[in-house]
Short mmCIF file of C-alpha atoms in Angstrom, two decimals:
data_model
loop_
_atom_site.label_atom_id
_atom_site.label_comp_id
_atom_site.label_asym_id
_atom_site.label_seq_id
_atom_site.Cartn_x
_atom_site.Cartn_y
_atom_site.Cartn_z
CA MET P 1 51.41 150.77 115.32
CA ILE P 2 52.50 154.06 113.44
CA ILE P 3 48.89 155.51 114.28
CA GLU P 4 49.49 154.72 117.94
CA MET P 5 53.01 156.78 117.87
CA ASN P 6 51.15 159.68 116.43
CA GLN P 7 48.43 159.57 118.50
CA ASN P 8 50.83 159.89 121.54
CA ILE P 9 52.69 162.81 119.67
CA MET P 10 49.42 164.56 119.04
CA GLU P 11 48.43 164.05 122.95
CA SER P 12 51.75 166.00 123.94
CA ASN P 13 51.47 168.38 120.92
CA ASN P 14 47.73 169.36 122.36
CA SER P 15 48.75 169.88 125.77
CA ARG P 16 51.60 172.23 124.85
CA ALA P 17 49.42 173.92 122.74
CA GLU P 18 47.35 174.53 125.60
CA GLU P 19 50.34 175.99 127.38
CA ILE P 20 51.05 178.34 124.23
CA ARG P 21 47.29 179.52 124.53
CA LYS P 22 47.71 180.45 128.16
CA ILE P 23 50.99 182.37 127.14
CA LEU P 24 49.22 184.39 124.51
CA GLU P 25 46.03 185.11 126.60
CA LYS P 26 48.38 186.53 129.42
CA ASN P 27 50.61 188.41 127.27
CA ARG P 28 47.33 189.82 125.21
CA LEU P 29 49.07 188.37 122.08
CA ALA P 30 47.83 186.85 118.87
CA MET P 31 49.41 184.63 117.06
CA ILE P 32 49.03 183.53 113.07
CA ASN P 33 50.32 180.56 111.29
CA PHE P 34 51.08 180.69 107.53
CA ILE P 35 50.94 177.36 105.83
CA SER P 36 51.58 176.39 101.87
CA SER P 37 53.24 174.11 99.84
CA PRO P 38 57.20 174.86 99.20
CA GLY P 39 57.16 177.93 96.90
CA SER P 40 53.63 179.34 97.10
CA GLY P 41 55.15 182.60 97.76
CA LYS P 42 54.84 182.78 101.43
CA THR P 43 57.88 184.58 102.43
CA SER P 44 57.14 187.27 99.30
CA LEU P 45 53.73 187.44 100.80
CA LEU P 46 55.14 188.17 104.20
CA GLU P 47 57.64 190.75 103.32
CA LYS P 48 54.70 192.85 101.80
CA THR P 49 52.37 192.12 104.59
CA LEU P 50 54.94 193.06 107.13
CA GLU P 51 55.50 196.73 105.72
CA LYS P 52 52.10 197.68 106.41
CA LEU P 53 51.02 195.27 109.50
CA THR P 54 54.01 197.05 111.25
CA GLU P 55 52.06 200.37 111.18
CA ASP P 56 49.69 199.19 113.79
CA PHE P 57 51.07 196.20 115.32
CA ARG P 58 54.30 195.16 117.25
CA THR P 59 55.19 192.01 115.53
CA GLY P 60 57.56 189.10 116.13
CA LEU P 61 58.44 186.31 114.03
CA ILE P 62 58.92 182.66 113.80
CA GLU P 63 60.50 181.50 110.91
CA GLY P 64 60.50 177.49 110.35
CA ASP P 65 62.67 176.18 107.64
CA VAL P 66 63.74 172.53 107.20
CA ASN P 67 67.31 173.26 106.63
CA THR P 68 68.33 176.55 106.31
CA SER P 69 67.69 180.25 108.16
CA ARG P 70 67.38 181.76 104.35
CA ASP P 71 63.60 182.96 104.98
CA ALA P 72 64.46 184.27 108.30
CA ARG P 73 67.43 186.11 106.80
CA ARG P 74 65.11 187.72 103.75
CA LEU P 75 62.93 188.98 106.64
CA GLU P 76 65.38 190.64 109.07
CA ARG P 77 65.70 193.83 106.99
CA PHE P 78 62.44 194.61 108.78
CA GLY P 79 64.42 194.78 112.19
CA LEU P 80 61.78 192.56 113.85
CA PRO P 81 62.20 190.28 116.60
CA ILE P 82 62.60 186.91 114.93
CA THR P 83 62.98 183.44 116.07
CA ALA P 84 64.40 181.12 113.21
CA VAL P 85 63.83 177.58 113.62
CA ASN P 86 65.93 174.90 111.93
CA THR P 87 63.86 172.00 111.86
CA ARG P 88 66.60 169.85 110.65
CA GLY P 89 64.67 167.93 108.08
CA ALA P 90 61.24 167.59 109.97
CA CYS P 91 58.39 168.38 108.00
CA HIS P 92 56.54 170.49 110.18
CA LEU P 93 56.20 172.58 113.48
CA ASN P 94 54.87 171.40 116.28
CA SER P 95 54.07 173.20 119.69
CA ALA P 96 56.99 172.14 121.62
CA ILE P 97 59.20 173.70 119.03
CA ILE P 98 56.72 177.14 119.46
CA LEU P 99 56.98 177.23 123.18
CA LYS P 100 60.80 177.18 122.90
CA ALA P 101 60.83 179.83 120.16
CA LEU P 102 58.30 182.24 122.30
CA GLY P 103 60.77 181.86 124.89
CA GLU P 104 63.44 183.61 122.99
CA LEU P 105 61.25 186.57 121.69
CA PRO P 106 60.07 189.70 123.68
CA LEU P 107 56.32 189.07 124.34
CA ASN P 108 55.56 191.65 126.61
CA GLU P 109 56.61 194.23 123.67
CA LEU P 110 54.87 192.70 121.12
CA ASP P 111 51.19 192.64 120.17
CA CYS P 112 51.18 189.69 117.44
CA ILE P 113 53.58 187.17 116.30
CA ILE P 114 53.44 185.76 112.67
CA ILE P 115 54.78 182.00 112.52
CA GLU P 116 55.91 181.26 108.57
CA ASN P 117 55.82 177.37 108.91
CA VAL P 118 58.03 174.85 106.88
CA GLY P 119 56.63 174.56 103.12
CA ASN P 120 54.20 171.37 103.04
CA LEU P 121 50.84 171.35 102.57
CA VAL P 122 50.07 167.86 104.43
CA CYS P 123 52.01 167.80 108.05
CA PRO P 124 51.73 171.08 109.43
CA SER P 125 47.85 171.43 108.92
CA GLU P 126 47.92 168.51 111.62
CA PHE P 127 49.34 170.09 114.65
CA ASP P 128 47.74 172.84 116.55
CA LEU P 129 50.37 175.30 117.70
CA GLY P 130 47.93 177.39 119.98
CA GLU P 131 47.57 180.10 116.92
CA HIS P 132 44.42 182.14 116.48
CA ALA P 133 44.54 181.39 112.92
CA LYS P 134 46.02 179.09 110.27
CA ILE P 135 46.30 181.19 107.15
CA ALA P 136 46.52 179.02 104.07
CA VAL P 137 48.38 180.17 101.01
CA SER P 138 47.85 178.26 97.56
CA SER P 139 49.19 179.57 94.36
CA VAL P 140 48.03 179.73 90.70
CA PRO P 141 50.53 177.73 89.42
CA GLU P 142 50.34 174.99 91.80
CA GLY P 143 46.71 174.07 90.19
CA ASP P 144 43.25 174.41 90.96
CA ASP P 145 43.24 170.79 92.50
CA LYS P 146 44.89 171.34 95.31
CA PRO P 147 41.82 171.99 97.97
CA GLN P 148 40.38 168.56 96.60
CA LYS P 149 43.86 167.00 97.13
CA TYR P 150 44.98 168.54 100.62
CA PRO P 151 41.61 169.07 102.24
CA LEU P 152 42.76 169.11 105.86
CA LEU P 153 44.59 172.75 105.51
CA PHE P 154 41.57 174.32 103.42
CA ARG P 155 39.11 173.00 105.99
CA GLU P 156 41.13 174.39 109.27
CA ALA P 157 42.44 177.63 107.78
CA LYS P 158 40.46 180.90 108.74
CA CYS P 159 41.32 182.80 105.39
CA LEU P 160 42.89 181.38 102.21
CA ILE P 161 45.28 183.57 100.12
CA LEU P 162 45.37 182.37 96.05
CA ASN P 163 48.43 184.08 95.49
CA LYS P 164 50.39 184.52 92.01
CA ILE P 165 47.18 185.35 90.18
CA ASP P 166 49.19 187.32 87.56
CA LEU P 167 49.98 183.90 86.09
CA LEU P 168 46.51 183.36 85.46
CA PRO P 169 46.87 183.62 81.89
CA HIS P 170 49.94 181.57 81.25
CA VAL P 171 48.67 178.29 83.01
CA PRO P 172 45.74 176.13 83.08
CA PHE P 173 43.71 176.96 86.31
CA ASP P 174 39.66 176.53 86.55
CA ARG P 175 38.59 179.21 88.99
CA ASN P 176 34.99 177.32 89.39
CA ILE P 177 36.71 174.39 89.99
CA PHE P 178 38.84 175.98 92.88
CA TYR P 179 35.85 177.62 94.51
CA ARG P 180 33.52 175.01 94.20
CA ASP P 181 35.62 172.75 95.94
CA ILE P 182 36.44 175.28 98.68
CA GLU P 183 32.69 175.52 99.03
CA ASN P 184 32.28 172.32 99.73
CA LEU P 185 35.02 171.78 102.28
CA ASN P 186 34.65 175.18 103.99
CA PRO P 187 32.07 177.38 102.64
CA LYS P 188 32.45 180.35 105.45
CA LEU P 189 36.19 180.52 104.13
CA PRO P 190 37.24 184.05 102.82
CA VAL P 191 39.46 183.51 99.77
CA ILE P 192 41.68 186.62 98.83
CA GLU P 193 43.34 186.61 95.55
CA THR P 194 46.83 188.37 95.59
CA SER P 195 50.03 189.00 93.53
CA CYS P 196 53.08 189.90 95.23
CA THR P 197 54.47 190.86 91.34
CA THR P 198 51.86 193.69 90.74
CA GLY P 199 50.67 194.25 94.32
CA GLU P 200 46.90 193.34 93.41
CA GLY P 201 44.49 192.34 96.52
CA MET P 202 47.67 193.18 99.11
CA ASP P 203 45.05 195.82 100.50
CA THR P 204 42.11 193.48 100.71
CA TRP P 205 44.43 190.73 102.37
CA VAL P 206 46.02 193.29 104.85
CA GLU P 207 42.60 194.53 105.93
CA TRP P 208 41.54 191.35 106.52
CA LEU P 209 44.43 190.50 108.72
CA LYS P 210 44.51 193.81 110.68
CA ALA P 211 40.58 193.29 111.44
CA PHE P 212 41.33 189.75 112.69
CA ILE P 213 44.10 190.66 115.10
CA THR P 214 42.29 193.57 116.21
CA ALA P 215 38.93 191.16 117.03
CA VAL P 216 41.92 188.63 119.05
CA LEU P 217 43.39 191.27 120.91
CA LYS P 218 39.64 192.93 121.90
CA MET U 1 61.26 161.02 122.16
CA ILE U 2 60.41 162.03 118.87
CA ILE U 3 63.81 161.24 117.14
CA GLU U 4 63.67 157.91 118.80
CA MET U 5 60.18 156.90 117.53
CA ASN U 6 60.97 158.17 113.85
CA GLN U 7 64.41 155.56 114.30
CA ASN U 8 61.99 152.36 115.02
CA ILE U 9 59.74 153.63 112.54
CA MET U 10 62.75 153.81 109.99
CA GLU U 11 64.23 150.44 110.56
CA SER U 12 61.08 148.71 109.98
CA ASN U 13 60.70 151.03 106.99
CA ASN U 14 64.29 149.80 106.06
CA SER U 15 63.86 146.22 106.51
CA ARG U 16 60.54 145.91 104.37
CA ALA U 17 62.46 147.74 101.80
CA GLU U 18 64.98 145.23 101.74
CA GLU U 19 61.96 142.99 101.16
CA ILE U 20 60.85 144.80 98.07
CA ARG U 21 64.36 144.76 96.55
CA LYS U 22 64.06 140.83 96.61
CA ILE U 23 60.80 140.54 94.99
CA LEU U 24 62.09 143.27 92.38
CA GLU U 25 64.97 141.16 91.61
CA LYS U 26 63.16 138.16 91.62
CA ASN U 27 60.26 139.33 88.99
CA ARG U 28 62.84 141.65 86.79
CA LEU U 29 61.30 144.77 87.88
CA ALA U 30 62.63 148.27 87.85
CA MET U 31 60.88 150.41 90.37
CA ILE U 32 60.90 154.16 89.83
CA ASN U 33 59.86 156.58 92.70
CA PHE U 34 58.46 160.41 91.45
CA ILE U 35 58.63 162.93 94.19
CA SER U 36 57.87 166.58 94.25
CA SER U 37 55.89 169.55 95.90
CA PRO U 38 51.82 169.49 95.40
CA GLY U 39 51.48 171.15 91.63
CA SER U 40 54.72 170.57 90.15
CA GLY U 41 53.41 168.95 87.42
CA LYS U 42 54.19 165.32 88.30
CA THR U 43 50.84 163.92 86.85
CA SER U 44 51.03 165.93 83.82
CA LEU U 45 54.83 164.86 83.57
CA LEU U 46 53.75 160.99 83.67
CA GLU U 47 51.09 161.04 81.19
CA LYS U 48 53.43 162.40 78.86
CA THR U 49 56.14 159.97 79.97
CA LEU U 50 53.77 157.01 80.09
CA GLU U 51 52.79 157.57 76.21
CA LYS U 52 56.40 156.92 74.96
CA LEU U 53 57.48 154.52 78.13
CA THR U 54 54.99 151.90 77.33
CA GLU U 55 56.27 151.68 73.81
CA ASP U 56 59.31 149.73 75.30
CA PHE U 57 58.40 148.40 78.59
CA ARG U 58 55.27 146.86 80.33
CA THR U 59 54.63 149.33 82.76
CA GLY U 60 52.48 149.28 86.21
CA LEU U 61 51.77 152.20 88.39
CA ILE U 62 51.16 153.06 92.27
CA GLU U 63 49.79 156.25 92.60
CA GLY U 64 49.94 157.70 95.74
CA ASP U 65 47.28 160.71 97.35
CA VAL U 66 46.30 161.97 100.63
CA ASN U 67 42.74 162.03 100.07
CA THR U 68 41.62 161.18 96.74
CA SER U 69 42.01 158.60 93.64
CA ARG U 70 42.19 161.56 91.59
CA ASP U 71 45.60 161.15 90.23
CA ALA U 72 44.88 157.49 89.25
CA ARG U 73 42.02 158.48 88.01
CA ARG U 74 43.66 160.91 85.54
CA LEU U 75 46.24 157.99 84.72
CA GLU U 76 43.46 155.26 83.89
CA ARG U 77 43.18 155.90 80.58
CA PHE U 78 46.29 154.45 79.41
CA GLY U 79 44.63 150.55 80.74
CA LEU U 80 47.88 150.02 83.12
CA PRO U 81 47.78 148.06 86.19
CA ILE U 82 47.43 150.44 88.73
CA THR U 83 47.17 150.56 92.09
CA ALA U 84 45.92 153.64 93.91
CA VAL U 85 46.87 154.60 97.78
CA ASN U 86 44.88 156.72 99.61
CA THR U 87 47.24 157.48 102.57
CA ARG U 88 44.16 159.10 104.46
CA GLY U 89 46.03 162.16 105.28
CA ALA U 90 49.46 160.53 105.73
CA CYS U 91 52.09 162.80 104.02
CA HIS U 92 54.31 160.06 102.23
CA LEU U 93 54.38 156.48 101.09
CA ASN U 94 56.08 154.14 103.13
CA SER U 95 57.75 150.30 102.13
CA ALA U 96 54.81 148.92 104.16
CA ILE U 97 52.22 150.30 101.99
CA ILE U 98 54.71 149.75 98.65
CA LEU U 99 54.62 145.95 99.59
CA LYS U 100 50.53 145.74 99.90
CA ALA U 101 50.25 147.70 96.38
CA LEU U 102 52.75 145.03 94.98
CA GLY U 103 50.79 142.32 96.09
CA GLU U 104 48.15 143.72 94.11
CA LEU U 105 50.03 144.37 90.60
CA PRO U 106 50.61 141.19 88.29
CA LEU U 107 54.59 141.28 89.01
CA ASN U 108 55.20 138.83 86.20
CA GLU U 109 53.91 140.80 83.58
CA LEU U 110 55.22 143.87 83.96
CA ASP U 111 59.13 145.45 83.45
CA CYS U 112 58.53 148.34 85.42
CA ILE U 113 56.84 150.09 88.34
CA ILE U 114 56.23 153.86 88.35
CA ILE U 115 55.29 155.43 91.94
CA GLU U 116 53.98 158.74 91.75
CA ASN U 117 54.11 159.97 95.63
CA VAL U 118 52.07 162.10 97.95
CA GLY U 119 53.01 165.63 96.98
CA ASN U 120 55.49 166.67 99.45
CA LEU U 121 59.15 168.11 98.87
CA VAL U 122 59.91 166.73 102.66
CA CYS U 123 58.90 163.11 104.10
CA PRO U 124 58.79 161.43 101.02
CA SER U 125 62.46 161.39 100.54
CA GLU U 126 63.58 160.08 103.83
CA PHE U 127 61.82 156.75 102.99
CA ASP U 128 63.68 154.14 101.38
CA LEU U 129 60.80 152.18 99.40
CA GLY U 130 63.23 149.79 97.72
CA GLU U 131 62.83 151.39 94.53
CA HIS U 132 66.06 151.79 91.94
CA ALA U 133 65.51 155.76 91.55
CA LYS U 134 63.80 158.42 93.27
CA ILE U 135 63.31 161.09 90.39
CA ALA U 136 62.80 164.55 91.75
CA VAL U 137 60.54 166.97 90.00
CA SER U 138 60.87 170.87 90.58
CA SER U 139 58.92 173.68 88.94
CA VAL U 140 60.02 176.92 87.75
CA PRO U 141 57.28 178.93 89.69
CA GLU U 142 58.27 177.17 93.08
CA GLY U 143 61.27 179.20 93.11
CA ASP U 144 65.11 178.85 92.43
CA ASP U 145 65.59 178.38 96.20
CA LYS U 146 64.02 174.80 96.19
CA PRO U 147 67.18 172.67 96.30
CA GLN U 148 68.95 175.05 98.91
CA LYS U 149 65.71 174.76 101.12
CA TYR U 150 64.96 171.14 100.71
CA PRO U 151 68.02 169.82 100.29
CA LEU U 152 67.69 165.91 100.88
CA LEU U 153 65.48 165.01 97.99
CA PHE U 154 67.85 166.80 95.64
CA ARG U 155 70.93 164.67 96.96
CA GLU U 156 68.71 161.38 97.11
CA ALA U 157 67.51 161.56 93.38
CA LYS U 158 69.04 159.88 90.55
CA CYS U 159 67.41 162.33 88.00
CA LEU U 160 66.06 166.19 88.37
CA ILE U 161 63.31 167.26 86.43
CA LEU U 162 63.19 170.95 86.07
CA ASN U 163 59.62 171.28 85.00
CA LYS U 164 57.37 174.06 83.67
CA ILE U 165 60.17 176.01 81.93
CA ASP U 166 57.54 177.67 79.79
CA LEU U 167 57.04 180.00 82.63
CA LEU U 168 60.46 181.23 82.88
CA PRO U 169 59.74 184.65 81.39
CA HIS U 170 56.44 185.32 83.88
CA VAL U 171 58.41 184.29 87.03
CA PRO U 172 61.73 185.32 88.76
CA PHE U 173 63.85 182.08 88.84
CA ASP U 174 67.47 182.45 88.44
CA ARG U 175 68.77 179.53 86.47
CA ASN U 176 72.48 180.36 88.15
CA ILE U 177 71.46 179.95 91.60
CA PHE U 178 69.57 176.65 91.01
CA TYR U 179 72.49 174.98 89.44
CA ARG U 180 75.16 176.42 91.55
CA ASP U 181 72.99 174.74 94.74
CA ILE U 182 72.42 171.20 92.64
CA GLU U 183 76.32 171.28 91.86
CA ASN U 184 76.94 171.90 95.66
CA LEU U 185 74.11 168.99 96.82
CA ASN U 186 74.89 166.37 94.17
CA PRO U 187 77.31 167.47 91.13
CA LYS U 188 76.80 164.29 89.36
CA LEU U 189 72.44 165.05 89.45
CA PRO U 190 71.22 165.09 85.57
CA VAL U 191 68.99 168.11 85.32
CA ILE U 192 66.77 167.90 82.44
CA GLU U 193 64.39 171.14 81.80
CA THR U 194 61.19 170.06 80.58
CA SER U 195 57.81 171.83 80.01
CA CYS U 196 54.59 169.61 79.39
CA THR U 197 52.72 172.49 77.48
CA THR U 198 55.18 172.86 74.84
CA GLY U 199 56.67 169.29 75.09
CA GLU U 200 60.27 171.02 75.51
CA GLY U 201 62.87 168.09 76.76
CA MET U 202 60.43 165.51 77.24
CA ASP U 203 62.23 163.26 74.36
CA THR U 204 65.61 163.84 76.05
CA TRP U 205 64.05 162.90 79.68
CA VAL U 206 61.93 159.83 78.35
CA GLU U 207 65.50 158.99 76.59
CA TRP U 208 67.17 159.15 79.74
CA LEU U 209 64.42 156.99 81.38
CA LYS U 210 64.23 154.27 78.87
CA ALA U 211 68.25 153.66 79.20
CA PHE U 212 67.80 153.82 83.03
CA ILE U 213 65.27 150.95 83.18
CA THR U 214 67.20 149.15 80.49
CA ALA U 215 70.39 149.23 82.76
CA VAL U 216 68.22 147.94 85.60
CA LEU U 217 66.54 145.24 83.87
CA LYS U 218 70.03 144.14 82.18
#
């Protein structure tokens, strides 16, 4: 019974995702959806990313949060158009929410939209938001077994960021296990190791993102 | 529409949770439900906990995982009765699953059942499993803003474990913010700081758990 309900939800979600794809195409927009566990450093990563991304692309933000607009407030300093979505407890963003959020952004003044999803390694991966790419963020202190334990995100992602690599000396994390599991799940997935504390890997990541957005907008 | 569906799901979940409470009472069993983000160290914490807990209580385990039975395998060495639940992608355990899992455990040979929920800071908190306590596990590298951002778990929990405190020197984590938010959400919540690496806090935690189970079984 629950599965059937999920199917109904998914069908309505997919048809709205189609609508979103049309809107993005019509407005010549790229849309990128960041997904991770709570506390993997998504917002810090976005702060570092926006500093560079906005040099080349006019960027709008959709910030999903279960209960606050705390992350949206952290990103306000960039002065970018931003829609804060408080899901009131719901564990993911769906395409109905994104459709509504897009209606509040000045689409014809933008090149790309960055979505920061609710911190959750499970549910957000199941929802097609009409985005061009899901970006998975995994962080070193979460452990090397995340791809194996939560495979859907790692299968769906167009790029994987392994964040907080400055903590490698302080936690048990076996790169061989992590990369072996990625190889099994999604062998072509680019993996970029980053640290927002030391700045390591940020240039490589921003370069990847800029190239991806450029390809979408072509 | 989605909200209405959730209500139906919740009503059927609550009625099964009632059934579970009757089963636990009849069999004189305590049931404890561990909830956290992915990678907060729940399984390691359980490993350390079981070493001590099983001195005093005959313990059974229900291990929830989205895709593998990896955590169940890690805990097998204790030789305890264990039911591994592979949720096949679902983001939480519900009372129907627990009811089924209880049917596979030798209830009349046990004093307590430990549930390790799916790694997710959002959905599992919403589901009454008929348990005597939800235990929240938060870890230092996830950041000091988790109570503020995911308040439901911290409101519902009977005890909060702040794990991986050995990483405090290496990450930005403001204890004042963390404890201030807990004070606002759930002022009577006991918070126990632990590290599975150094062993710090483990005695205090196991003492709390043993006292709680003893009180339930009285």
